[in-house]
Amino acid sequence: MWSRGVLLALLLTAGGARAEESPLGLGREATEAEVAAWDIDVRPDGQGLPEGRGTVEEGGLLYDDLCAACHGDFGEGAGRWAALAGGRGTLTHRDPLKTIGSYWPHLSTVFDYTRRAMPFHAPRSLTDDEAYAITAYVLYLNDLVEDEGFELSRANFMDFALPNAGGFIEDDRWSEPHYAPGLEPCMSDCLPGEAKVIGRARAVGVTPDGGGGFE
Amino acid sequence: MILPRKSFRLSRRRLLKGLAAGGVLGASSARAAEAPAEAPAGDPAILEPRPWSTSLGPGVEDGSYGVPAPQEAHVVRRTVPWLTADPAASVSFTPLHELDGIITPNGLCFERHHSGIAEVEPDGHRLMIHGLVGRPLIFTMRDLLRFPRESHVCFLECAANTGMEWRGAQLDGVQFTHGMLHCVEYVGVPLRHVLAEAGLRAGASWLLVEGADGAGMSRSLPLAKALEDCLIAFRMNGEALRPEQGYPLRLVVPGWEGNLWIKWLRRIEVGDAPWGQREETSRYTELLPDGRARRHSFEMEVKSVVTSPSPQAPVRHGKGPLVISGLAWSGAGRATRVDVSLDGGRDWRPARFSGPDLRFALRRFYLDAEWDGSEWLIQSRAMDEAGRIQPTRRQLQAARGVNSIYHNNAIQTWRLAPDGSLENVDVE
């Protein structure tokens, strides 16, 4: 699976490659300005955080203008648009509320996603300072900061851990009992008796029209 | 195979009965209905001249792009409007019940985008590779066409396919329960060739792959997968990618969840850790009953479904020979076996495969059955080359609860009623 041979073949010695080492010589070298223009990602360890700052108060004004119509005045969400706050302690409930405060593991994702894709109708329109301010306000909506004068910046960003930071595990589906090695498919008398219908889609009644059937 | 051989054979008696039935069906046309009551001399479809046989048809459609026959106008993608907040961040579903074989026509491949369809001008499109590389590179579309190319027929399944069915039967049609699935022939450049051009530096172990759409759709991809079999694709089923499928460039990640197949691909950053993007933390993670959530669950699991008959494709012909047709697939590579049950999972019989058997592609199966007109509870169950067996809904719920949203590969049940209609049901 891990193509180590290929990986090693591609690895360069420290110091990087010279142009003539490219196997095909296709493409051209990117300029620093080009990389900077597109390199907008921020990692959980803080790599990629730009210089900048913004307060809860500033973020609240931006939020009311740009975010509240979909995410609600207090981050409670609206219609099918996502809630940003609340839901702490509900992850084990029958109907969990997954928000930044209750579910998201990294604050960096809030900054990254806001700057990358929000507001919905005008992505990439926020300045770095505005993205810091809105991120600070989201912390405030989740009761993770309480002072409206609080200022979030590159300098103090890594001081914040979201409540569910430890809530994730790596993929372990293959250890589930139905995937136990060596199982053979049952071919006869696989149920104790006759199969019984215990649920019906028509009783739920949420299927859109169209697509045939006896209509 | 399982069914007695005689049930496949059309006896002369049945053939004659069938012809008579055809005559009766033909009698339902307005013209025939006015005919005298005595038995017709034969099928009006044969006895009466047809307009297409007695006139000149249209000429070649010079310069046009061919479209399906008007009678096929119902074979379209459909949406579930209540599912998402806005059509620009939504999904449409492939009409699996109307398709056969393994290839999905380009215009019927389901769509999922998060900021609408990016209408990219290919001459102005660039692919950037940077990060832990020997040197950061920019490629134009013309550059990419000069790399060695490969073709792979791959299924693409959204991780949320069947996601509305975790608690039980909800949507009444295979288009809606399983239609976030397509399978096309992709042609493109192996990602490892493009990475080799930039060169990898020590520590390189993850890629960030990102689209040019408004969402800047972004995911972290393990470098090992990128080197193994990922493609940077520009063609699907021979022609350029459709705009809604990422024109002019998309990532192909065989066997792995559709969200990783970044459309309108414009940037690849090489790094030494995952980026914790929104689509791999808030979304595309599976909440378990104990409150923890799985992440980096990339591979699609072994799965199958009967596509016909199904609620949108009822049995209109009454008792007798019935073709049960379906699809099987697995992110492990190949679906190696499919069994079908007609009694809700009590007894099973092997289905037969037909058509291409390609790693990471859909595989078509059939069961040639003889319907006696009674109620059937039709299921299919796949097994893959890793030896894994498609689980029941109960098994999945026992292991994962009902709030996972993603990666629901449970066995599907269709109830075939004596009138030939079908319904999505839950059984135990």
XYZ file of C-alpha atoms in Angstrom, chain A residues 1-45 47 71 78-82 90-100 102-106 108-110 112-113 116-124 164-215, chain B residues 78-86 88-89 97 114-115 126 128 130 133-139 143 146-148 167 169-172 175-176 192 195-202 204-205 208 210 214-216 218 222-224 227-228 256 266-267 269 271-279 281-283 285-299 301-302 311-316 337 339 343-350 377 381 383 387-389 391 394-396 399-400 402-403 405 407 409 415 419-428:
268
model
C 0.000 0.000 0.000
C 2.632 2.530 1.076
C 4.573 2.863 -2.133
C 7.863 3.282 -0.407
C 9.929 2.505 -3.446
C 8.208 5.190 -5.460
C 8.370 7.590 -2.544
C 12.116 7.119 -2.110
C 12.649 7.491 -5.818
C 10.921 10.860 -5.705
C 12.653 12.145 -2.579
C 15.354 14.669 -3.182
C 18.486 15.214 -1.253
C 18.469 18.226 1.053
C 18.839 21.457 -0.832
C 16.184 20.783 -3.409
C 16.288 20.112 -7.091
C 17.769 21.965 -9.996
C 15.662 22.471 -13.044
C 17.428 19.812 -15.062
C 16.500 17.198 -12.458
C 12.832 17.366 -13.437
C 12.241 14.191 -15.447
C 10.309 15.874 -18.251
C 11.124 19.534 -17.845
C 7.444 20.480 -18.020
C 5.888 23.435 -16.257
C 7.698 26.461 -14.932
C 8.830 27.555 -11.509
C 6.228 29.416 -9.451
C 7.132 32.859 -8.182
C 6.940 33.682 -4.483
C 4.083 36.073 -5.182
C 2.128 33.354 -7.004
C 2.513 30.869 -4.181
C 1.579 33.527 -1.638
C -1.539 34.462 -3.622
C -2.944 30.934 -3.511
C -1.403 29.440 -0.360
C -4.259 30.231 2.031
C -4.386 27.084 4.127
C -3.858 27.098 7.881
C -2.929 23.914 9.719
C -3.904 22.899 13.255
C -0.299 23.506 14.358
C 1.394 26.763 10.019
C -26.095 31.040 10.923
C -31.232 28.828 10.341
C -33.102 26.247 8.295
C -30.590 23.808 6.845
C -27.685 26.219 7.412
C -25.224 25.073 10.027
C -24.902 16.349 22.953
C -22.568 14.113 20.930
C -23.865 10.989 22.641
C -27.501 12.036 22.301
C -29.921 10.598 19.782
C -29.940 13.942 17.970
C -26.495 15.444 18.485
C -25.859 19.092 17.634
C -22.449 19.253 15.968
C -21.089 22.794 16.119
C -17.691 24.454 16.310
C -19.304 20.897 20.432
C -17.613 19.007 17.615
C -14.879 20.768 15.656
C -11.400 19.752 16.839
C -9.307 22.688 15.583
C -7.466 26.707 12.726
C -10.303 25.197 10.693
C -12.586 28.079 11.666
C -9.147 28.656 7.351
C -12.704 27.938 6.272
C -11.466 30.413 2.237
C -15.166 29.977 1.625
C -17.221 32.527 3.557
C -19.430 34.454 3.274
C -21.297 32.015 1.053
C -22.105 34.549 -1.678
C -18.704 36.279 -1.630
C -15.922 33.830 -0.795
C -12.370 35.204 -0.437
C -13.663 18.465 21.286
C -9.980 18.514 20.289
C -9.512 15.015 21.732
C -12.713 13.597 20.326
C -11.400 12.008 17.139
C -9.954 8.585 16.440
C -8.249 7.304 13.303
C -10.159 5.006 10.969
C -10.687 1.627 12.644
C -13.610 0.281 10.636
C -11.838 -2.945 9.767
C -11.871 -3.995 13.424
C -15.675 -4.068 13.506
C -17.153 -7.527 14.144
C -18.927 -7.785 10.769
C -15.531 -7.441 9.055
C -13.797 -10.114 11.144
C -11.362 -12.048 8.931
C -12.467 -15.408 7.597
C -16.223 -14.883 7.817
C -18.198 -16.780 5.210
C -21.507 -15.469 3.893
C -24.519 -17.331 5.278
C -26.573 -18.900 2.484
C -29.605 -20.511 4.161
C -31.735 -20.151 7.257
C -29.862 -16.947 8.073
C -32.769 -15.515 10.050
C -34.498 -17.242 12.985
C -37.844 -17.067 11.159
C -39.555 -15.220 8.349
C -38.247 -11.710 7.689
C -40.611 -9.047 8.967
C -41.020 -5.540 7.581
C -40.424 -3.154 10.467
C -40.054 0.134 8.627
C -41.340 1.616 5.382
C -40.114 4.596 3.405
C -43.655 5.445 2.336
C -44.623 5.855 5.977
C -41.865 8.485 6.287
C -43.147 10.244 3.175
C -40.177 12.464 2.299
C -39.360 11.154 -1.195
C -39.549 13.810 -3.917
C -41.811 13.293 -6.915
C -40.498 11.902 -10.138
C -38.611 8.929 -11.323
C -41.292 6.482 -12.231
C -42.958 3.788 -10.208
C -46.732 3.377 -10.379
C -47.643 7.039 -10.004
C -33.018 14.431 -9.512
C -32.619 16.345 -6.272
C -34.027 16.065 -2.775
C -34.817 19.728 -2.118
C -35.178 19.483 1.651
C -31.762 17.901 2.035
C -29.620 21.002 1.732
C -29.909 24.719 2.312
C -29.129 26.059 -1.148
C -25.412 25.966 -5.010
C -24.301 23.779 -2.121
C -32.761 2.473 -11.837
C -20.318 23.460 -2.313
C -20.229 26.850 -4.056
C -3.294 26.724 -13.690
C 0.307 24.821 -8.750
C 4.400 23.711 -3.851
C 9.025 20.055 -3.055
C 12.313 20.596 -4.791
C 10.876 23.586 -6.574
C 7.336 24.931 -6.772
C 5.854 24.506 -10.229
C 3.012 25.913 -12.315
C 1.392 23.887 -15.077
C 1.670 21.303 -20.048
C 2.349 16.391 -22.425
C 2.707 14.015 -19.442
C 2.337 10.240 -19.890
C -32.099 5.002 11.070
C -35.898 3.162 5.257
C -36.504 6.764 4.346
C -36.274 7.565 0.623
C -38.327 5.492 -1.785
C -31.800 7.048 -7.205
C -32.165 8.726 -3.825
C 3.102 10.686 -9.225
C 4.926 15.194 -8.200
C 8.129 13.773 -9.645
C 8.437 16.855 -11.801
C 8.520 19.045 -8.686
C 10.474 16.548 -6.577
C 9.614 15.700 -2.966
C 11.590 16.855 0.041
C 12.247 14.861 3.223
C 6.699 14.756 2.668
C 3.770 12.566 3.731
C -3.406 19.328 0.413
C -7.635 22.240 -3.529
C -15.683 29.490 -4.530
C -15.541 26.932 -1.734
C -11.837 26.439 -2.425
C -9.795 21.313 0.069
C -1.986 10.763 2.205
C 1.020 10.932 -0.104
C 1.110 7.136 -0.352
C 1.798 7.917 -5.484
C -0.103 4.671 -5.804
C -11.857 6.495 -1.861
C -5.760 24.098 -9.051
C -3.357 23.554 -6.158
C 0.641 21.513 -1.450
C 3.412 18.771 3.667
C 4.275 16.587 6.639
C 0.881 16.520 8.404
C -2.822 16.735 7.538
C -4.419 20.173 7.365
C -7.567 19.573 9.431
C -9.753 21.154 6.790
C -13.475 21.700 7.338
C -14.306 18.779 5.067
C -13.239 17.538 10.626
C -16.699 19.078 10.744
C -17.737 16.958 7.764
C -16.063 12.254 10.007
C -18.296 9.636 11.604
C -19.783 10.257 15.031
C -19.957 7.034 17.055
C -22.322 6.182 19.921
C -19.682 6.945 22.583
C -19.331 10.516 21.343
C -16.005 10.004 19.607
C -15.740 10.388 15.855
C -13.742 8.579 13.218
C -11.635 10.643 10.891
C -9.540 9.877 7.817
C -11.998 7.135 6.889
C -11.181 7.431 3.220
C -11.928 4.033 1.721
C -16.560 -0.183 1.854
C -17.923 -3.230 0.070
C -39.372 1.539 -6.297
C -38.825 3.738 -9.372
C -38.591 0.704 -11.677
C -41.552 -1.524 -10.776
C -42.378 -4.867 -12.352
C -44.864 -4.069 -15.085
C -19.201 -12.116 -5.235
C -25.621 -13.097 -3.374
C -37.037 -13.412 1.362
C -35.466 -10.558 3.304
C -32.140 -12.229 4.044
C -33.165 -15.694 5.170
C -31.957 -17.622 2.131
C -29.490 -16.510 -0.497
C -28.440 -17.568 -3.978
C -25.399 -16.418 -5.957
C -38.146 -8.935 -0.011
C -25.014 -8.753 -0.507
C -18.183 -9.614 -0.875
C -12.797 -10.945 2.086
C -15.200 -8.446 3.655
C -18.935 -9.065 3.486
C -23.155 -5.877 6.497
C -28.585 -3.939 12.019
C -24.894 -4.912 12.068
C -23.863 -1.414 11.053
C -21.200 -1.066 15.502
C -21.703 2.606 14.674
C -27.193 5.937 13.746
C -25.381 9.284 13.634
C -24.040 10.051 8.312
C -20.118 5.325 4.942
C -22.891 0.364 3.056
C -40.351 -5.092 -0.989
C -49.135 -5.685 -7.886
C -45.538 -5.265 -9.061
C -44.798 -2.094 -7.114
C -41.745 -1.888 -4.891
C -40.954 -0.056 -1.699
C -37.856 0.696 0.346
C -38.352 -1.189 3.603
C -36.485 -2.157 6.727
C -36.604 -5.808 7.756
C -35.488 -7.975 10.647
